[in-house]
Rosetta silent file (secondary structure, phi, psi, omega in degrees, C-alpha in Angstrom):
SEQUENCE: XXXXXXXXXXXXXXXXXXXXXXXXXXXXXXXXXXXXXXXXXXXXXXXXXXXXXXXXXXXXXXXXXXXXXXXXXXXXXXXXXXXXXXXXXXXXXXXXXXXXXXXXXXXXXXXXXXXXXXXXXXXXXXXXXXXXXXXXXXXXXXXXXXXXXXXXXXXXXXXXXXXXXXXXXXXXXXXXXXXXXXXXXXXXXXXXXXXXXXXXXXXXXXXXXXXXXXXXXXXXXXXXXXXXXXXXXXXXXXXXX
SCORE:     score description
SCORE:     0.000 S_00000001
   1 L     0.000  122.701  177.766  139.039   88.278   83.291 S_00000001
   2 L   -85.093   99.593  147.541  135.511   86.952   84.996 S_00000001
   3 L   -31.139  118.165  156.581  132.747   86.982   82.393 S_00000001
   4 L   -59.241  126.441  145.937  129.420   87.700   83.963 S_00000001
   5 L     6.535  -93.372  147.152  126.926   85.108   84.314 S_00000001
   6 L    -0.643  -63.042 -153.229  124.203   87.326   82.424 S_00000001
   7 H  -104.147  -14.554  154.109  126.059   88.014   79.946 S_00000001
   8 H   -69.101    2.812 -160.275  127.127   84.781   78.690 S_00000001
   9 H   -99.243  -54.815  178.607  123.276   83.934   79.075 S_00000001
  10 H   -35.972  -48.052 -179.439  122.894   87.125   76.629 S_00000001
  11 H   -62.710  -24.657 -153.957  125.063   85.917   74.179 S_00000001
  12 H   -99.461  -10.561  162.102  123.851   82.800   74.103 S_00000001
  13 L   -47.229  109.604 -146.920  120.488   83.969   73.660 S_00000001
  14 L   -73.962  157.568 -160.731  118.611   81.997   70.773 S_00000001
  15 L  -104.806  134.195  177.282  117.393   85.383   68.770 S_00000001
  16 L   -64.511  150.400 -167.537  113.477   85.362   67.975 S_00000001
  17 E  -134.027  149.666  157.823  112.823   84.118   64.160 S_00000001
  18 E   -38.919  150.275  177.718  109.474   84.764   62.104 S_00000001
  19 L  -151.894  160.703  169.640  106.834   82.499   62.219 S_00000001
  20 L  -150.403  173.833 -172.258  103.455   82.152   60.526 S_00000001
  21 L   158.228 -173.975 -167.407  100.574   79.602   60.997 S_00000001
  22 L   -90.915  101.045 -169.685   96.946   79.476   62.173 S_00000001
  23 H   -85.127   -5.482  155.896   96.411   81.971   65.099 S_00000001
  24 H   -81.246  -24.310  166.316   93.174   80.424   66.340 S_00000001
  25 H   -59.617 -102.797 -163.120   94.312   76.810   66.185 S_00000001
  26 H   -12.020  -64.064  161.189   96.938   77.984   68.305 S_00000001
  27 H   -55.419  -29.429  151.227   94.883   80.180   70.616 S_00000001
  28 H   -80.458   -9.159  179.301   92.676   77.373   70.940 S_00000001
  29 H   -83.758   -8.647  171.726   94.812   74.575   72.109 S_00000001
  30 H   -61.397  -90.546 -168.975   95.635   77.570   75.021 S_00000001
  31 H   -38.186  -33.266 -171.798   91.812   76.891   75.788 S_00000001
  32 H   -73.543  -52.895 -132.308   91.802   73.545   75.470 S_00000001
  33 H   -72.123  -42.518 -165.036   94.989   73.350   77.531 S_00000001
  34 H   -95.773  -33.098  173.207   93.894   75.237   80.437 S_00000001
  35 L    88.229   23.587  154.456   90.144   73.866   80.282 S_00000001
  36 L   -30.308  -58.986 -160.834   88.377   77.396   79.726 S_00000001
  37 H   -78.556  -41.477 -166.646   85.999   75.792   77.880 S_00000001
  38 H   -82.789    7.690  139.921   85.208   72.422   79.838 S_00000001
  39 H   -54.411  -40.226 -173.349   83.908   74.614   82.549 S_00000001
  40 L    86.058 -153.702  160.691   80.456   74.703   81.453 S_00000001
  41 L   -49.490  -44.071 -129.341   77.927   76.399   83.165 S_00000001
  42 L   -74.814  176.411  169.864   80.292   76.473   86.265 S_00000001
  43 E  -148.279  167.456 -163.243   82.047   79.654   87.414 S_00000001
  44 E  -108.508   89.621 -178.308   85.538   79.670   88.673 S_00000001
  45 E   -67.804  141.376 -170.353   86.218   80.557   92.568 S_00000001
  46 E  -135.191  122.334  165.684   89.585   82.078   93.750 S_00000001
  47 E  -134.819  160.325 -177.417   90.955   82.855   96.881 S_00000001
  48 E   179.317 -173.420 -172.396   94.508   84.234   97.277 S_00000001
  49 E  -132.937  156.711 -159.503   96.646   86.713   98.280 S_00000001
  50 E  -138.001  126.206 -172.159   97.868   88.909   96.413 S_00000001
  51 E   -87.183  130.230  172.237  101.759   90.645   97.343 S_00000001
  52 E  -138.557  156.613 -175.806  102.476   94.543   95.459 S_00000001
  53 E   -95.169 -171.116 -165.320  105.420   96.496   95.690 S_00000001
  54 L  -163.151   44.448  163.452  104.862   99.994   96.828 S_00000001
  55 H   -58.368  -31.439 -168.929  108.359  101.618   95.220 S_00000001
  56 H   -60.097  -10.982  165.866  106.245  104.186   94.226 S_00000001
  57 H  -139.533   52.032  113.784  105.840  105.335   98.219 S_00000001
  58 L   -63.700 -176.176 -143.790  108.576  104.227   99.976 S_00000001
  59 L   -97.828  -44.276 -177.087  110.533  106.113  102.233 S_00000001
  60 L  -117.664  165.350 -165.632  113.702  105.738   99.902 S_00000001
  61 L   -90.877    0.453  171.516  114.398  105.521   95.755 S_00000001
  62 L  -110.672  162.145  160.488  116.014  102.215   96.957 S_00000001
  63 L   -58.046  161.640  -10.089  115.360   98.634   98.043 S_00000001
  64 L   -86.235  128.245  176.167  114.056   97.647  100.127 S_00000001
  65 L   -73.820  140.568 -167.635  110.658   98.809   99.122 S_00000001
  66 L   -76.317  165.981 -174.276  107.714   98.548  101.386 S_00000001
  67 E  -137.331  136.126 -177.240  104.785   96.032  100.019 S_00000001
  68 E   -79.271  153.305  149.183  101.085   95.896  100.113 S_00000001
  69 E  -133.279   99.589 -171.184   99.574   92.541  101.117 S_00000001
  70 E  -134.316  133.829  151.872   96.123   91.156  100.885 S_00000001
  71 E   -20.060  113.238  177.050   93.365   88.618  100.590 S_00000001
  72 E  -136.785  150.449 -175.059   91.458   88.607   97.762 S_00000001
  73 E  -140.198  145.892 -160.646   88.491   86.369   96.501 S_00000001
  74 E  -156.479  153.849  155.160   87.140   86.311   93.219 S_00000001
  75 E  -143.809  142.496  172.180   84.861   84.503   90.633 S_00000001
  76 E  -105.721  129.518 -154.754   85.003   84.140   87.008 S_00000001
  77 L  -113.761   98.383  171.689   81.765   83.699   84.834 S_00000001
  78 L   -80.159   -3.938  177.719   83.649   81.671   81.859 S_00000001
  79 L  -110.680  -21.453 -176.008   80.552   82.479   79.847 S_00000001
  80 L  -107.050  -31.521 -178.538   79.903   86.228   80.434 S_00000001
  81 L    95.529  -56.769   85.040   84.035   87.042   80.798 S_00000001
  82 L    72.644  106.867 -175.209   82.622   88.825   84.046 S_00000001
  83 E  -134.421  154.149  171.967   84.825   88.385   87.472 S_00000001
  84 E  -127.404  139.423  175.060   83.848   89.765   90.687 S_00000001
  85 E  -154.082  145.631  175.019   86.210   90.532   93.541 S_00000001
  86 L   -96.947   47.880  157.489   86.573   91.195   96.874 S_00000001
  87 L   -56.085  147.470  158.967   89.654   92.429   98.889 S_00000001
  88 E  -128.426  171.747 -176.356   91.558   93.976  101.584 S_00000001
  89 E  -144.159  150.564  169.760   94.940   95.247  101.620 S_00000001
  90 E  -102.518  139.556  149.533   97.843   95.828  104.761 S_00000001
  91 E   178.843  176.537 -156.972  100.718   97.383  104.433 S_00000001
  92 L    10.832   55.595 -171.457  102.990   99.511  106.876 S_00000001
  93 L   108.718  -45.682 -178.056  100.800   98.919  109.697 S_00000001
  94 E  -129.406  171.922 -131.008   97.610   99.844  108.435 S_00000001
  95 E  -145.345  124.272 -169.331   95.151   97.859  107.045 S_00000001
  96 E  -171.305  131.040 -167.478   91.501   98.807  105.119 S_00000001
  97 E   -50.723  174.160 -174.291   88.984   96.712  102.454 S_00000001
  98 L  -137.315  135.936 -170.319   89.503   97.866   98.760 S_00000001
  99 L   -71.917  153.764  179.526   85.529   97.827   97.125 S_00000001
 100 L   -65.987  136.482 -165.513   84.320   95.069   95.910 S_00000001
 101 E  -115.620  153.185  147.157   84.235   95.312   91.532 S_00000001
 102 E  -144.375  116.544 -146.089   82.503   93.615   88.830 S_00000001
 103 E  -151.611  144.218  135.691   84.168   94.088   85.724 S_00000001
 104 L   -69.769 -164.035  162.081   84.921   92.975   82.197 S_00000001
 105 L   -68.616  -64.266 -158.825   87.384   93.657   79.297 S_00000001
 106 L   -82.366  -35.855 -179.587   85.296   97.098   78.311 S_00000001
 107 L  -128.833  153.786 -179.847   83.662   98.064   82.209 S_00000001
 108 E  -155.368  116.979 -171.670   84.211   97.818   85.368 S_00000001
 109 E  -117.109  133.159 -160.192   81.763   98.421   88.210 S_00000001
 110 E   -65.206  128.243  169.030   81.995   99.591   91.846 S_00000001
 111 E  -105.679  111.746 -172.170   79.391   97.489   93.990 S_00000001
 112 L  -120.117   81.559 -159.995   77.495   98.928   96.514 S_00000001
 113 L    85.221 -143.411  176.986   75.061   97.549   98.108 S_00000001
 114 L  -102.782   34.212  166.636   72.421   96.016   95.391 S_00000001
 115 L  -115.200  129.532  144.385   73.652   99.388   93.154 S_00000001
 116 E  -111.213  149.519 -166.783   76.379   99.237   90.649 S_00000001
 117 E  -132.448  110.808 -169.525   78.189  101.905   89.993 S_00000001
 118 E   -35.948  142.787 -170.863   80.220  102.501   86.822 S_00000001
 119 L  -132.393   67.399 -133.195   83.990  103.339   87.426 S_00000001
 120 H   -98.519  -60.738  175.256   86.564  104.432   84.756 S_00000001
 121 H   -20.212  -77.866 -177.858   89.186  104.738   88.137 S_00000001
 122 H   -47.268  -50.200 -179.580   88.501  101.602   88.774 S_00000001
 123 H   -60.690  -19.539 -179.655   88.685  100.095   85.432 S_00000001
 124 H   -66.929  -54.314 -132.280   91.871  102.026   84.645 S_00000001
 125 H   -92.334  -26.120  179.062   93.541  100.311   88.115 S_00000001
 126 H   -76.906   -3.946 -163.781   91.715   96.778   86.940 S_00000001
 127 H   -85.984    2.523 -177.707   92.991   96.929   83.767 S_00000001
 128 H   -78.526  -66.975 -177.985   96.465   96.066   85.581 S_00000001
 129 H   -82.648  -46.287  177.882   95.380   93.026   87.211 S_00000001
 130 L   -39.600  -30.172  170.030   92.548   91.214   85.078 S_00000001
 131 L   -77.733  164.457 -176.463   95.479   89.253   83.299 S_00000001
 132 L   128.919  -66.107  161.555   96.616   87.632   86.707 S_00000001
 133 L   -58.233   73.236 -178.667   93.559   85.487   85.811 S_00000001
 134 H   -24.816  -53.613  177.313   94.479   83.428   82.914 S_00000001
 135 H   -60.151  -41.868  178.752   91.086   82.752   81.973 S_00000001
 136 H   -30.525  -54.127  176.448   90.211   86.376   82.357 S_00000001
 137 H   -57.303  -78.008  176.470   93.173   86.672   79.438 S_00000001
 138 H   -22.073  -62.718  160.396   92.248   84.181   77.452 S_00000001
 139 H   -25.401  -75.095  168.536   88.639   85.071   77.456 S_00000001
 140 H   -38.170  -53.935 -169.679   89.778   88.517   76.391 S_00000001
 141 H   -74.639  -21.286 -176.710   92.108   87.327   73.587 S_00000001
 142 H   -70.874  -62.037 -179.319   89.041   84.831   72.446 S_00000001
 143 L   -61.818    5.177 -177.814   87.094   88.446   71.711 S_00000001
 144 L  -125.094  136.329  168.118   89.717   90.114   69.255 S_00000001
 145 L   -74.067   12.495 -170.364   89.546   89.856   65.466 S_00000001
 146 L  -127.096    4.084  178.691   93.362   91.214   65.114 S_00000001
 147 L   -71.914  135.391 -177.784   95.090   87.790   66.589 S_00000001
 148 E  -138.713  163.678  172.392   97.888   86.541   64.531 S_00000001
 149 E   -99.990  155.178 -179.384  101.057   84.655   64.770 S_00000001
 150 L  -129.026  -66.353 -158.952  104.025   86.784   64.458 S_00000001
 151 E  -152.700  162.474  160.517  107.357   84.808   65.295 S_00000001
 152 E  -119.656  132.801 -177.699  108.637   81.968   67.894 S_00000001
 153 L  -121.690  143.078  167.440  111.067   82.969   70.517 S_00000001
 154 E  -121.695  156.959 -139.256  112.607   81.326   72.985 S_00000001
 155 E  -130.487  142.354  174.384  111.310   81.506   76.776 S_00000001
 156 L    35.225   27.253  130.861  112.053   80.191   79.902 S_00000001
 157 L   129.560    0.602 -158.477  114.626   77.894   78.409 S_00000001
 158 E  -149.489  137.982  178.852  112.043   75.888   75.383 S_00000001
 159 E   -63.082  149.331  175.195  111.262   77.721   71.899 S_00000001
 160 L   -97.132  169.616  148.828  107.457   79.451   72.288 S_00000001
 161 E  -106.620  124.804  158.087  104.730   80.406   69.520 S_00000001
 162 E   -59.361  131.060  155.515  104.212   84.078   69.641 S_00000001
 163 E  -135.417  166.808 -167.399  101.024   85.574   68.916 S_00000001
 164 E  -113.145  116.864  136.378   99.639   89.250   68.531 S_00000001
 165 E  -133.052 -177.980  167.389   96.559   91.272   68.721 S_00000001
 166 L   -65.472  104.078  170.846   95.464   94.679   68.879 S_00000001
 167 L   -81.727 -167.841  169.760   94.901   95.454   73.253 S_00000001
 168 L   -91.522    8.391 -174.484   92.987   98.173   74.180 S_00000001
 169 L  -106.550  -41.624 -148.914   96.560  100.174   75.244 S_00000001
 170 L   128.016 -173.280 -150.931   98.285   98.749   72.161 S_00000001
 171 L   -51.059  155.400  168.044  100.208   95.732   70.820 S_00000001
 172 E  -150.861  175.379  173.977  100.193   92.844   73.243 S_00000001
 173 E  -158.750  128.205  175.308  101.594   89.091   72.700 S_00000001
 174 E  -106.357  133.984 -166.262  101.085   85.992   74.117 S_00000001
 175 E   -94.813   90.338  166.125  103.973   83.058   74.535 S_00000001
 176 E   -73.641  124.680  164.037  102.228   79.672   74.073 S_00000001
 177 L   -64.096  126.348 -171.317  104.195   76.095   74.487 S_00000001
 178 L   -97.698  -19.086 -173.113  103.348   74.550   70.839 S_00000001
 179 L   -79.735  -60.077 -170.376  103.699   71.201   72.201 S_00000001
 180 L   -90.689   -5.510 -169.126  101.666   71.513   75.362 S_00000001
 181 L    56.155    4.898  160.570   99.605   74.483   74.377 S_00000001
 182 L   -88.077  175.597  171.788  100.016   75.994   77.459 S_00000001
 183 E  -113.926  123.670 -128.035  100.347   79.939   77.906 S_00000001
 184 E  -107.367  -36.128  157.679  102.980   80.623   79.462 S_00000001
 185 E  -162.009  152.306  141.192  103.343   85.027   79.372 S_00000001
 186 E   -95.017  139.257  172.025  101.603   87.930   78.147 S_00000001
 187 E  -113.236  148.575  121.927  103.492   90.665   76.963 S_00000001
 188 E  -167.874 -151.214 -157.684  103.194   94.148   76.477 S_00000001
 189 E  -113.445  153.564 -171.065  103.786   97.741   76.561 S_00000001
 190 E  -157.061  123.889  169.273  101.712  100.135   79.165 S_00000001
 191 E   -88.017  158.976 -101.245  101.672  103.603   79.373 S_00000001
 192 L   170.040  133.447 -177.201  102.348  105.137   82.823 S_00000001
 193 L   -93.217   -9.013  177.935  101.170  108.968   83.695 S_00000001
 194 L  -108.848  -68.648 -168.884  104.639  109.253   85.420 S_00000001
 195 L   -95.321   20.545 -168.698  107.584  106.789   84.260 S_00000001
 196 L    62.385  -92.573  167.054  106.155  106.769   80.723 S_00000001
 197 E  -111.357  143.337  178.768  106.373  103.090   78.609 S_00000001
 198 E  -125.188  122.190  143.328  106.700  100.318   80.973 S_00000001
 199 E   -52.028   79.173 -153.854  107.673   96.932   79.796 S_00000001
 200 E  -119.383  144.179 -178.586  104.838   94.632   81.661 S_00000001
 201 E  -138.837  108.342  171.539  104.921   90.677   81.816 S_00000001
 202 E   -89.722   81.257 -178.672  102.335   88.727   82.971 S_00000001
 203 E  -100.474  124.029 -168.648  104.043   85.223   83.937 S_00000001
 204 E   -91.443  128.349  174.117  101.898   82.021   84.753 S_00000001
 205 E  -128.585 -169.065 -178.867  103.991   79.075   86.767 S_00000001
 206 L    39.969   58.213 -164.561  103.239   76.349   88.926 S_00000001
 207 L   -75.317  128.737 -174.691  100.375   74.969   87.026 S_00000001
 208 E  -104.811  115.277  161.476   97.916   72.897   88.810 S_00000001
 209 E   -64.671  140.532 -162.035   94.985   69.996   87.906 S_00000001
 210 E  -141.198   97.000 -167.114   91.833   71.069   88.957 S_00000001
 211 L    35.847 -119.415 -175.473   89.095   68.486   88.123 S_00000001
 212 L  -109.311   53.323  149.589   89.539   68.629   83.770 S_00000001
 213 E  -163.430 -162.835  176.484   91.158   71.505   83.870 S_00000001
 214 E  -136.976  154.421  161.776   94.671   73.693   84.938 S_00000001
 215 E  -142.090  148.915 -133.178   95.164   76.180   86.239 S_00000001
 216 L   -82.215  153.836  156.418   98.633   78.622   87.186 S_00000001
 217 L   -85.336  -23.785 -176.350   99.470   78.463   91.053 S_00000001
 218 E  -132.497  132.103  170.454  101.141   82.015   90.933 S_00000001
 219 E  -126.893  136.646  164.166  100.604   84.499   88.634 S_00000001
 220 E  -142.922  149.321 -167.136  102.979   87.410   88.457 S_00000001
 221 E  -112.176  129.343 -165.126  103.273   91.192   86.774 S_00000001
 222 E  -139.276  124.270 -168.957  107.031   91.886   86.080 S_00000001
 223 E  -127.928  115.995 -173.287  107.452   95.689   85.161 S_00000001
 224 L    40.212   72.737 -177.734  110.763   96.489   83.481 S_00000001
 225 L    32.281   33.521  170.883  111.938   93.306   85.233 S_00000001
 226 E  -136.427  135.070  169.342  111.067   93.643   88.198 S_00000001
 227 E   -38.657  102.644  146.737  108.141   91.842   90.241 S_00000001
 228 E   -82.094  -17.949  179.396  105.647   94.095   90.503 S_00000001
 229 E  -144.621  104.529  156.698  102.345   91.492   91.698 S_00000001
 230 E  -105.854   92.241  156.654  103.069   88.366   92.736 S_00000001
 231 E   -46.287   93.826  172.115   99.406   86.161   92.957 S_00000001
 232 E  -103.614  139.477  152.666   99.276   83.269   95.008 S_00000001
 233 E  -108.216  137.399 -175.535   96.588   81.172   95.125 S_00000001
 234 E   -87.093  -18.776 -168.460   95.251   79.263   98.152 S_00000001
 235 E  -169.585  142.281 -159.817   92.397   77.604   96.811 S_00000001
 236 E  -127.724  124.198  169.608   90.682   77.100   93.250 S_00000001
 237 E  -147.971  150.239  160.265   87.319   75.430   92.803 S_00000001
 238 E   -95.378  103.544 -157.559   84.559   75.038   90.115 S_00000001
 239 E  -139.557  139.817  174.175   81.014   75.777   91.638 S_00000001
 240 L   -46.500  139.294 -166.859   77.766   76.090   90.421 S_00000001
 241 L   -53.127    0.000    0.000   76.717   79.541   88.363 S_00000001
């Protein structure tokens, strides 16, 4: 009898244990780690592309699913929490910009011309994506009074520190490296006008130096385990506010 692969991985799965400790030391070596802070004045430019699945409109209830693809360029205001973006997106053929936003944790605004114009659509569809940006997250996680440590589990193959707060959907947790302090996923649960609770993962890899600071090369949103965003970035810079 042939064991699956999986499921010896399952068994062998070290089991998350309680943990307790200082959730802002912790959350701060994430800043220090990543260089949030060591920006300065500066604001943080992004350009990438950014790959989505489209199960939800394909032609069939199977792979292969068709996929949006687009350019997107963004800066992050490490002092206001404040990113602006730009995009367009392709996909079966046809091909048409998506408006340009400026948004927070709490708002999110359509920009048109020298008007902005408040958007709860939008902020609903940003509230999806603003973790992609690790600083974005952080930055967010910096602003809540409910973070705590709750247990260490282990992730991608090396035990994590867990931590907690209160999102603005409900519980969320972030996986931190205690050694290196970097952060490594956000977890949590998102509710869905269709398929109900979704099981969303925000994983950062391929970490890069960037003058004094790092930053993820890929960011990706893994929905019930499956890639739902994968973010690459072509090009990262720190330029004056």
């Amino acid at each position: 009898m042939t064991i699956p692969f999986a499921f010896i991985m399952l068994l062998g799965a070290a089991p998350c244990t309680p943990a307790s400790g200082d959730a802002q030391s912790v959350l701060q070596s994430a800043v220090a780690a990543t260089g949030l802070r060591a920006a300065g004045a500066r604001v943080l430019h992004l350009k990438g592309f950014d790959v989505i699945s489209q199960d939800f409109q394909s032609d069939r209830m199977y792979p292969p699913f068709l996929s949006s693809v687009g350019p997107f360029e963004a800066w992050f205001s490490p002092a206001s929490g404040v990113e602006r973006t730009s995009s367009r997106t392709a996909v079966a053929g046809n091909s048409y910009p998506r408006p340009t936003s400026i948004a927070s944790a709490t708002a999110s605004y359509v920009v048109r011309d020298t008007a902005l114009v408040p958007s709860e659509q939008l902020h609903a569809s940003l509230y999806a994506t603003r973790p992609l940006n690790v600083w974005a997250m952080l930055d967010d996680w910096l602003a809540s009074a409910t973070v705590r440590v709750v247990e260490r589990c282990e992730y991608r193959d090396y035990p994590r520190i867990v931590l907690s707060r209160a999102g603005p959907r409900g519980e969320e947790r972030l996986f931190v490296d205690e050694r290196t302090g970097i952060p490594l996923k956000l977890d949590r649960t998102e509710p869905h006008y269709l398929w109900g609770q979704l099981h969303v993962e925000y994983v950062y890899s391929s970490w890069q130096r960037l003058d004094n600071v790092l930053l993820p090369g890929v960011s990706f949103r893994v929905v019930d385990d499956r890639t739902n965003i994968e973010r690459t970035f072509e090009s990262t810079s720190l330029v004056p506010a």
